[in-house]
Short mmCIF file of C-alpha atoms and ligand atoms in Angstrom, two decimals:
data_model
loop_
_atom_site.label_atom_id
_atom_site.label_comp_id
_atom_site.label_asym_id
_atom_site.label_seq_id
_atom_site.Cartn_x
_atom_site.Cartn_y
_atom_site.Cartn_z
CA MET A 1 73.56 -1.92 28.22
CA SER A 2 74.48 -1.96 24.55
CA GLY A 3 73.35 1.08 22.66
CA MET A 4 72.89 3.09 25.80
CA THR A 5 75.03 6.08 26.23
CA THR A 6 74.48 8.05 29.35
CA THR A 7 70.78 8.33 29.90
CA LEU A 8 68.94 5.24 30.96
CA ASP A 9 65.34 5.20 29.90
CA LEU A 10 63.69 4.87 33.25
CA ASN A 11 60.85 7.15 32.30
CA ALA A 12 59.02 4.54 30.36
CA ARG A 13 56.26 3.27 32.53
CA PRO A 14 54.06 0.36 31.67
CA ALA A 15 50.88 1.33 29.91
CA ARG A 16 47.74 0.35 31.69
CA ALA A 17 44.01 0.32 31.28
CA ALA A 18 41.91 3.42 31.88
CA PRO A 19 42.20 4.64 35.47
CA PRO A 20 39.38 3.71 37.79
CA ALA A 21 36.59 6.26 37.94
CA GLY A 22 37.11 8.87 40.61
CA ALA A 23 40.85 8.33 40.87
CA GLY A 24 41.42 12.06 41.22
CA SER A 25 45.10 11.76 41.99
CA GLU A 26 45.70 10.48 38.49
CA ARG A 27 44.88 13.79 36.88
CA PRO A 28 48.03 15.24 35.33
CA SER A 29 49.86 17.74 37.47
CA LEU A 30 50.63 21.26 36.32
CA VAL A 31 53.68 21.39 38.58
CA GLY A 32 57.03 21.05 36.81
CA LEU A 33 56.00 22.37 33.38
CA SER A 34 57.96 25.22 31.81
CA ARG A 35 56.00 28.42 31.16
CA ALA A 36 55.57 27.51 27.49
CA GLU A 37 54.44 23.97 28.32
CA LEU A 38 52.00 25.32 30.87
CA ALA A 39 50.43 27.62 28.28
CA GLU A 40 50.28 24.81 25.72
CA THR A 41 48.71 22.43 28.20
CA LEU A 42 46.03 24.90 29.22
CA VAL A 43 45.14 25.68 25.62
CA ALA A 44 45.17 22.02 24.58
CA SER A 45 42.71 21.21 27.36
CA GLY A 46 40.18 23.48 25.68
CA LEU A 47 39.58 25.32 28.96
CA VAL A 48 41.60 28.37 27.96
CA PRO A 49 41.32 30.10 24.56
CA GLU A 50 44.54 30.30 22.61
CA ARG A 51 44.88 34.07 22.89
CA GLN A 52 44.75 33.79 26.70
CA GLY A 53 47.26 30.95 26.99
CA LYS A 54 50.28 33.02 27.91
CA MET A 55 48.41 35.24 30.33
CA ARG A 56 46.79 32.33 32.15
CA ALA A 57 50.09 30.49 32.32
CA GLN A 58 51.63 33.57 33.91
CA GLN A 59 48.82 33.78 36.45
CA LEU A 60 49.14 30.14 37.38
CA TRP A 61 52.92 30.37 37.54
CA HIS A 62 52.62 33.12 40.11
CA TRP A 63 50.16 31.16 42.23
CA LEU A 64 52.20 28.00 42.05
CA TYR A 65 55.71 29.27 42.56
CA VAL A 66 55.44 32.64 44.28
CA ARG A 67 52.43 32.06 46.47
CA GLY A 68 52.88 28.31 46.79
CA VAL A 69 49.19 27.41 46.55
CA SER A 70 48.29 23.77 46.20
CA ASP A 71 44.57 24.21 45.57
CA PHE A 72 42.99 25.88 42.54
CA GLY A 73 40.32 27.24 44.89
CA ASP A 74 42.86 29.69 46.36
CA MET A 75 43.55 31.45 43.05
CA PHE A 76 41.16 34.28 43.69
CA ASN A 77 41.93 36.36 40.60
CA ILE A 78 40.71 33.52 38.38
CA SER A 79 36.99 33.05 37.87
CA LYS A 80 35.25 30.41 39.94
CA GLU A 81 34.14 28.57 36.81
CA LEU A 82 37.63 28.32 35.41
CA ARG A 83 39.07 27.31 38.78
CA SER A 84 36.63 24.48 39.08
CA SER A 85 37.07 23.27 35.52
CA LEU A 86 40.85 23.34 35.98
CA ALA A 87 40.44 21.34 39.17
CA GLY A 88 38.36 18.79 37.29
CA ARG A 89 41.07 18.26 34.72
CA PHE A 90 44.40 18.84 36.47
CA THR A 91 45.98 18.70 39.89
CA ILE A 92 48.46 20.92 41.71
CA ALA A 93 48.30 18.94 44.92
CA ARG A 94 51.35 18.20 47.03
CA PRO A 95 52.44 14.61 47.64
CA GLU A 96 51.19 12.85 50.72
CA ILE A 97 53.53 13.18 53.69
CA VAL A 98 53.81 9.61 54.89
CA GLU A 99 56.30 10.40 57.59
CA GLU A 100 58.11 13.41 59.01
CA GLN A 101 60.97 12.72 61.35
CA VAL A 102 62.92 15.30 63.28
CA SER A 103 66.41 14.42 64.48
CA LYS A 104 67.89 15.43 67.80
CA ASP A 105 70.00 17.95 65.87
CA GLY A 106 67.03 19.54 64.08
CA THR A 107 67.54 17.71 60.78
CA ARG A 108 64.23 16.69 59.26
CA LYS A 109 63.48 13.82 56.98
CA TRP A 110 60.28 13.43 55.04
CA LEU A 111 58.92 10.42 53.29
CA PHE A 112 56.69 11.67 50.48
CA ARG A 113 54.30 9.51 48.48
CA PHE A 114 53.37 10.53 44.95
CA PRO A 115 50.34 9.06 43.23
CA PRO A 116 50.88 7.28 39.92
CA ARG A 117 49.60 10.12 37.70
CA GLY A 118 48.07 7.93 35.08
CA ALA A 119 50.43 4.96 34.92
CA GLY A 120 52.75 2.88 36.99
CA ARG A 121 52.85 2.61 40.73
CA PRO A 122 52.99 5.28 43.42
CA VAL A 123 56.51 6.22 44.46
CA GLU A 124 57.95 7.14 47.79
CA ILE A 125 60.84 9.54 48.11
CA GLU A 126 62.98 10.76 50.95
CA THR A 127 63.99 14.38 51.29
CA VAL A 128 66.18 15.81 54.03
CA TYR A 129 66.37 19.31 55.51
CA ILE A 130 69.52 20.38 57.31
CA PRO A 131 69.34 23.63 59.30
CA GLU A 132 72.66 25.32 60.00
CA GLU A 133 73.82 28.62 61.38
CA GLY A 134 72.66 31.22 58.88
CA ARG A 135 71.36 28.80 56.28
CA GLY A 136 69.23 25.76 55.64
CA THR A 137 69.90 23.15 52.99
CA LEU A 138 67.39 20.85 51.39
CA CYS A 139 68.78 17.59 50.06
CA ILE A 140 66.67 16.50 47.10
CA SER A 141 66.38 13.11 45.41
CA SER A 142 66.46 12.67 41.63
CA GLN A 143 65.59 8.98 41.34
CA VAL A 144 63.95 6.28 43.38
CA GLY A 145 67.00 4.19 44.19
CA CYS A 146 70.05 4.34 41.92
CA THR A 147 71.26 2.18 39.04
CA LEU A 148 74.85 2.70 40.13
CA THR A 149 76.30 0.57 42.85
CA CYS A 150 78.87 2.53 44.80
CA SER A 151 79.98 0.02 47.36
CA PHE A 152 79.70 2.29 50.41
CA CYS A 153 76.27 3.72 49.57
CA HIS A 154 73.02 2.40 50.96
CA THR A 155 70.94 3.85 48.12
CA GLY A 156 72.99 1.78 45.67
CA THR A 157 71.61 -1.41 47.21
CA GLN A 158 68.00 -0.50 46.47
CA LYS A 159 66.57 -2.56 43.67
CA LEU A 160 63.57 -0.59 42.56
CA VAL A 161 64.70 2.27 40.38
CA ARG A 162 62.95 4.84 38.31
CA ASN A 163 63.56 8.42 37.34
CA LEU A 164 61.57 11.05 39.17
CA THR A 165 59.54 13.42 37.04
CA ALA A 166 60.18 17.16 37.13
CA GLU A 167 57.01 17.45 39.23
CA GLU A 168 58.30 14.96 41.77
CA ILE A 169 61.68 16.68 42.01
CA LEU A 170 60.22 20.15 42.37
CA SER A 171 57.49 19.10 44.77
CA GLN A 172 60.13 18.07 47.29
CA LEU A 173 61.19 21.72 47.49
CA MET A 174 57.63 23.05 47.48
CA THR A 175 56.41 20.72 50.19
CA ALA A 176 59.45 21.49 52.36
CA ARG A 177 58.66 25.19 51.91
CA ASP A 178 55.09 24.57 53.05
CA ARG A 179 56.22 22.72 56.13
CA LEU A 180 58.89 25.26 57.03
CA GLY A 181 56.81 28.36 56.31
CA ASP A 182 58.79 29.65 53.34
CA PHE A 183 55.79 30.60 51.23
CA PRO A 184 54.02 33.87 52.00
CA ASP A 185 50.95 33.63 54.21
CA ARG A 186 47.66 33.83 52.43
CA ASP A 187 47.05 37.31 53.78
CA THR A 188 50.38 38.87 52.73
CA PRO A 189 49.94 41.36 49.91
CA ASP A 190 49.72 39.88 46.46
CA GLY A 191 53.06 39.45 44.79
CA ALA A 192 55.24 39.31 47.88
CA ILE A 193 58.07 36.79 47.68
CA VAL A 194 59.61 35.75 50.97
CA PRO A 195 63.08 37.35 50.63
CA ALA A 196 66.01 34.97 50.32
CA GLU A 197 67.52 36.05 53.65
CA GLY A 198 64.38 35.14 55.54
CA ARG A 199 63.90 31.68 54.10
CA LYS A 200 64.42 28.41 55.90
CA VAL A 201 65.47 26.68 52.69
CA SER A 202 68.28 28.91 51.43
CA ASN A 203 70.19 26.23 49.50
CA ILE A 204 69.43 23.02 47.70
CA VAL A 205 71.69 20.11 46.92
CA MET A 206 70.90 17.29 44.49
CA MET A 207 72.46 14.79 46.87
CA GLY A 208 69.55 12.60 47.87
CA MET A 209 68.75 9.32 46.22
CA GLY A 210 69.83 8.73 42.66
CA GLU A 211 72.27 9.96 40.07
CA PRO A 212 70.92 13.31 38.81
CA LEU A 213 72.83 13.19 35.53
CA TYR A 214 71.08 9.94 34.60
CA ASN A 215 67.85 11.92 34.77
CA PHE A 216 69.17 15.03 33.08
CA ASP A 217 66.04 16.38 31.42
CA ASN A 218 63.79 16.22 34.45
CA VAL A 219 66.48 17.55 36.78
CA LYS A 220 67.13 20.41 34.37
CA LYS A 221 63.44 21.30 34.14
CA ALA A 222 63.00 21.24 37.90
CA LEU A 223 66.13 23.28 38.62
CA LEU A 224 65.30 25.91 36.02
CA ILE A 225 61.92 26.37 37.70
CA ALA A 226 63.50 26.41 41.17
CA SER A 227 65.88 29.17 40.07
CA ASP A 228 63.31 31.24 38.13
CA GLY A 229 63.44 34.79 39.47
CA ASP A 230 59.67 35.24 39.15
CA GLY A 231 58.93 32.16 41.15
CA LEU A 232 60.78 30.01 43.64
CA SER A 233 63.78 32.26 42.91
CA LEU A 234 66.64 30.30 44.41
CA SER A 235 69.96 31.60 43.16
CA LYS A 236 71.88 29.15 40.97
CA ARG A 237 74.87 29.81 43.22
CA ARG A 238 72.87 28.18 46.00
CA ILE A 239 72.02 25.07 44.04
CA THR A 240 74.57 22.25 43.90
CA LEU A 241 74.28 19.18 41.75
CA SER A 242 76.34 16.19 42.83
CA THR A 243 77.38 13.51 40.37
CA SER A 244 79.31 10.31 40.71
CA GLY A 245 81.01 11.26 37.44
CA VAL A 246 78.72 10.98 34.41
CA VAL A 247 81.35 12.69 32.29
CA PRO A 248 79.40 13.27 29.04
CA GLU A 249 76.72 15.28 30.88
CA ILE A 250 79.04 17.51 32.90
CA ALA A 251 79.54 20.27 30.33
CA ARG A 252 75.78 20.38 29.64
CA THR A 253 75.13 20.78 33.34
CA GLY A 254 77.11 24.00 33.30
CA GLU A 255 75.79 25.24 29.97
CA GLU A 256 72.13 24.34 30.26
CA ILE A 257 71.46 24.42 34.00
CA GLY A 258 74.26 26.64 35.28
CA VAL A 259 74.32 25.39 38.85
CA MET A 260 77.27 24.61 41.10
CA LEU A 261 78.91 21.22 40.60
CA ALA A 262 79.98 18.63 43.13
CA ILE A 263 81.89 15.48 42.22
CA SER A 264 81.77 12.33 44.31
CA LEU A 265 85.46 11.58 44.01
CA HIS A 266 86.21 9.30 46.98
CA ALA A 267 89.39 7.83 45.52
CA VAL A 268 92.44 9.19 43.73
CA ARG A 269 93.59 6.05 41.92
CA ASP A 270 91.62 4.32 39.18
CA ASP A 271 92.00 0.84 40.70
CA LEU A 272 90.44 1.93 43.97
CA ARG A 273 87.83 4.21 42.42
CA ASP A 274 86.76 1.34 40.13
CA MET A 275 85.78 -0.51 43.29
CA LEU A 276 84.22 2.32 45.27
CA VAL A 277 82.49 4.20 42.44
CA PRO A 278 82.12 1.66 39.63
CA ILE A 279 81.10 4.22 37.02
CA ASN A 280 84.83 4.99 37.08
CA LYS A 281 85.37 1.96 34.86
CA LYS A 282 83.43 3.74 32.15
CA TYR A 283 84.71 7.26 32.83
CA PRO A 284 88.10 7.06 34.52
CA LEU A 285 89.77 9.77 36.57
CA LYS A 286 91.58 11.40 33.69
CA ASP A 287 88.34 11.98 31.75
CA LEU A 288 86.59 13.15 34.89
CA MET A 289 89.29 15.66 35.74
CA ASP A 290 89.36 16.96 32.16
CA ALA A 291 85.59 17.52 32.31
CA CYS A 292 86.02 19.39 35.60
CA ARG A 293 88.78 21.59 34.24
CA SER A 294 86.52 22.74 31.44
CA TYR A 295 83.32 23.10 33.51
CA PRO A 296 81.53 26.18 32.15
CA GLY A 297 81.68 29.12 34.53
CA LEU A 298 84.42 27.63 36.69
CA SER A 299 86.38 30.27 38.60
CA ASN A 300 87.75 30.95 42.05
CA ALA A 301 84.37 32.35 42.97
CA ARG A 302 82.60 29.30 41.54
CA ARG A 303 84.60 26.29 42.63
CA ILE A 304 83.83 22.65 42.18
CA THR A 305 83.23 20.72 45.39
CA PHE A 306 84.96 17.36 45.57
CA GLU A 307 83.29 14.99 47.99
CA TYR A 308 85.49 12.43 49.65
CA VAL A 309 84.03 9.84 52.00
CA MET A 310 86.46 8.81 54.72
CA LEU A 311 86.74 5.02 54.82
CA ARG A 312 89.03 3.51 57.42
CA ASP A 313 92.18 1.96 55.90
CA VAL A 314 90.71 2.20 52.42
CA ASN A 315 91.25 5.74 51.14
CA ASP A 316 92.30 7.73 54.19
CA SER A 317 96.13 7.60 54.19
CA LEU A 318 98.37 10.62 53.89
CA ALA A 319 99.56 9.23 50.57
CA ASP A 320 95.96 9.51 49.39
CA ALA A 321 95.78 13.10 50.63
CA LYS A 322 98.96 13.95 48.70
CA GLU A 323 97.70 12.35 45.54
CA LEU A 324 94.41 14.22 45.96
CA VAL A 325 96.19 17.54 46.03
CA ARG A 326 98.20 16.56 42.97
CA LEU A 327 95.08 15.45 41.11
CA LEU A 328 93.19 18.68 41.73
CA LYS A 329 96.05 20.92 40.74
CA GLY A 330 94.79 23.81 38.64
CA ILE A 331 91.10 23.25 39.38
CA PRO A 332 89.37 25.83 41.58
CA ALA A 333 88.16 23.38 44.20
CA LYS A 334 86.77 22.81 47.65
CA ILE A 335 87.14 19.42 49.25
CA ASN A 336 84.36 18.11 51.40
CA LEU A 337 85.44 15.29 53.67
CA ILE A 338 82.47 13.13 54.61
CA PRO A 339 82.80 10.80 57.58
CA PHE A 340 81.38 7.49 56.36
CA ASN A 341 77.85 6.92 57.62
CA PRO A 342 77.34 3.27 58.46
CA TRP A 343 74.32 1.23 57.46
CA PRO A 344 73.34 -2.32 58.29
CA GLY A 345 75.20 -4.85 56.17
CA THR A 346 78.09 -2.62 55.13
CA ASN A 347 81.66 -3.83 55.40
CA TYR A 348 83.15 -0.35 55.65
CA GLN A 349 84.01 1.61 58.72
CA CYS A 350 84.43 5.31 59.22
CA SER A 351 88.02 6.52 59.51
CA GLU A 352 89.34 7.35 62.97
CA TRP A 353 88.63 10.96 63.84
CA GLU A 354 92.33 11.64 64.28
CA GLN A 355 93.03 10.34 60.78
CA ILE A 356 90.31 12.52 59.29
CA GLU A 357 91.89 15.54 60.95
CA LYS A 358 95.36 14.66 59.71
CA PHE A 359 93.99 14.24 56.22
CA ALA A 360 92.15 17.58 56.45
CA ASP A 361 95.26 19.34 57.79
CA TYR A 362 97.35 18.15 54.88
CA ILE A 363 94.81 19.40 52.37
CA ASN A 364 94.40 22.68 54.20
CA SER A 365 98.10 23.29 54.21
CA ALA A 366 98.08 22.79 50.46
CA GLY A 367 95.67 25.71 50.27
CA TYR A 368 92.30 24.00 49.95
CA ALA A 369 89.31 24.64 52.13
CA SER A 370 88.43 21.19 53.39
CA PRO A 371 85.53 21.27 55.79
CA ILE A 372 84.69 17.99 57.43
CA ARG A 373 81.00 17.45 56.95
CA THR A 374 79.41 16.95 60.33
CA PRO A 375 77.16 13.95 60.14
CA ARG A 376 73.60 15.19 60.49
CA GLY A 377 70.47 13.31 61.29
CA ARG A 378 72.16 9.95 61.69
CA ASP A 379 69.60 8.96 64.31
CA ILE A 380 66.84 9.14 61.70
CA LEU A 381 68.98 7.65 58.90
CA ALA A 382 69.02 10.96 57.09
CA ALA A 383 72.78 11.26 56.64
CA CYS A 384 74.55 10.99 53.28
CA GLY A 385 74.15 7.65 51.66
CA GLN A 386 71.65 6.38 54.20
CA LEU A 387 68.53 7.12 52.21
CA LYS A 388 66.48 4.28 51.01
CA SER A 389 62.79 4.56 50.48
CA GLU A 390 59.70 2.83 51.69
CA SER A 391 59.87 0.08 49.10
CA GLU A 392 62.58 -1.32 51.27
CA ARG A 393 62.01 0.62 54.43
CA MET A 394 64.31 -0.46 57.13
CA ARG A 395 63.11 -3.37 59.16
CA LYS A 396 63.08 -2.92 62.86
CA VAL A 397 65.90 -5.39 63.38
CA ASP A 398 68.06 -3.40 60.95
CA ARG A 399 67.38 -0.25 62.89
CA LEU A 400 68.49 -1.96 66.08
CA ALA A 401 71.60 -3.24 64.35
CA LEU A 402 72.37 0.25 63.17
CA GLU A 403 71.96 1.72 66.61
CA ALA A 404 74.29 -0.93 67.98
CA MET A 405 76.89 -0.03 65.34
CA MET A 406 76.69 3.60 66.22
CA ILE A 407 77.02 2.92 69.91
CA ALA A 408 80.05 0.82 69.06
CA GLY A 409 81.80 4.00 68.11
CA HIS A 410 81.13 4.99 64.52
CA GLY A 411 79.26 8.10 65.30
CA GLU A 412 78.11 10.32 68.03
CA ALA A 413 74.88 11.05 66.16
N1 LIG B 501 74.42 10.08 43.16
C1 LIG B 501 75.02 11.33 43.37
C2 LIG B 501 74.32 12.18 44.40
C3 LIG B 501 73.83 11.51 45.67
S1 LIG B 501 74.95 10.91 46.89
C4 LIG B 501 76.45 11.16 43.75
O1 LIG B 501 76.87 10.05 44.02
O2 LIG B 501 77.16 12.16 43.75
C5 LIG B 501 75.51 12.29 47.89
C6 LIG B 501 76.91 12.05 48.48
O3 LIG B 501 76.89 11.14 49.60
C7 LIG B 501 77.84 11.42 47.46
O4 LIG B 501 79.10 12.05 47.50
C8 LIG B 501 77.93 10.01 47.95
O5 LIG B 501 79.07 9.38 47.46
C9 LIG B 501 77.93 10.20 49.45
N2 LIG B 501 77.65 8.96 50.19
C10 LIG B 501 76.99 7.87 49.77
N3 LIG B 501 76.94 6.94 50.75
C11 LIG B 501 77.55 7.46 51.83
C12 LIG B 501 77.79 6.99 53.16
N4 LIG B 501 77.35 5.81 53.56
N5 LIG B 501 78.45 7.79 54.02
C13 LIG B 501 78.86 9.03 53.62
N6 LIG B 501 78.65 9.53 52.37
C14 LIG B 501 78.02 8.75 51.48
FE1 LIG B 502 74.09 6.22 43.33
FE2 LIG B 502 75.39 8.35 44.33
FE3 LIG B 502 74.87 6.20 45.88
FE4 LIG B 502 76.67 6.03 43.95
S1 LIG B 502 76.79 7.35 45.77
S2 LIG B 502 75.07 4.51 44.41
S3 LIG B 502 75.79 7.31 42.36
S4 LIG B 502 73.37 7.57 44.95
#
């Protein structure tokens, strides 16, 4: 780790020989480029003259992010010749949907497969959609696996890790929109954006697999496109980025991305947090809290969410609740209590329901909103910390073990 500061270089992919002829999926994607990059890319390809670069980029942007097309052939205000030469050189295709599971409670989980795009191996990513009264939240992954090893998190046990590209991050949102009907129909008048109130995906959270602040640049690119008012147009107030506490990147998150912040706190003493969230050894609680206090844009209307997983007899005492309130003093905060979601092989158990309520009551009486996050989609392993992709897809015996654990009383699923 010497010489590394906060960003691990997981982007580097092994070089390889020329792609096999006809491997269409390896054409570079135009999804995930900023407007300027899109114009540059089009001009550099020689298909678009320099003086038209900006205009063509604007046209494509509209098709990609307002209309949600995934086939150049649908861009009917672009000449047939140009459409077909673009299609020969680039792709705007969605990932393959390997699996779509729908939980008893309506939660959906997709397993997407992305082609290698020129180098490396295909990747598989899980994305979860959680419908609720009046809103729907998409939980997006930022990495395949995670280099951190929080002891209660299933993702942290996955060995294969690489950063997702901006295309792969953004495509999770775009494919979910396709599946849920959030893009306008082909026959709606040109230019119509499905209004925010009518959308199935009203909010996104970077709470899937991976540590988003270890993939800062790609996450930033994807979120700036997701929040672009002439495109996917999700309000930054409805985008939450969750970090385990990569302190040096927290201020930049506010300044350069401007989205809502969530902190995976989980413990209020350094000795315990060192064990649960090992990045704490590098960036201890004091540094983390200082970074939170100075988060750009922080106010009572824009609070930081502190996530706190409830682990039986580990971090769930009233003394912990008291210390939590003391720790957060002066920070506009919400506290999200997450009942621990079990996975095969874990040594932790979820706190007793009564204990979670006592804990919540204490925090509430101190003036904090402290919703208890209802576990969603546990039956399809879509709940927090249960994601783990195809590379290590759960073996059948593990699934059975998990079901047995849940029947034994950890969750009503
Ligand atoms: N890596 C980032 C974002 C992804 S995790 C982070 O850690 O913040 C999303 C949330 O789920 C985090 O708060 C994480 O600590 C929590 N989590 C992980 N495993 C869990 C589990 N088994 N049960 C409940 N919550 C879990
Ligand atoms: Fe990584 Fe977040 Fe899981 Fe920790 S909780 S291992 S940071 S995904």
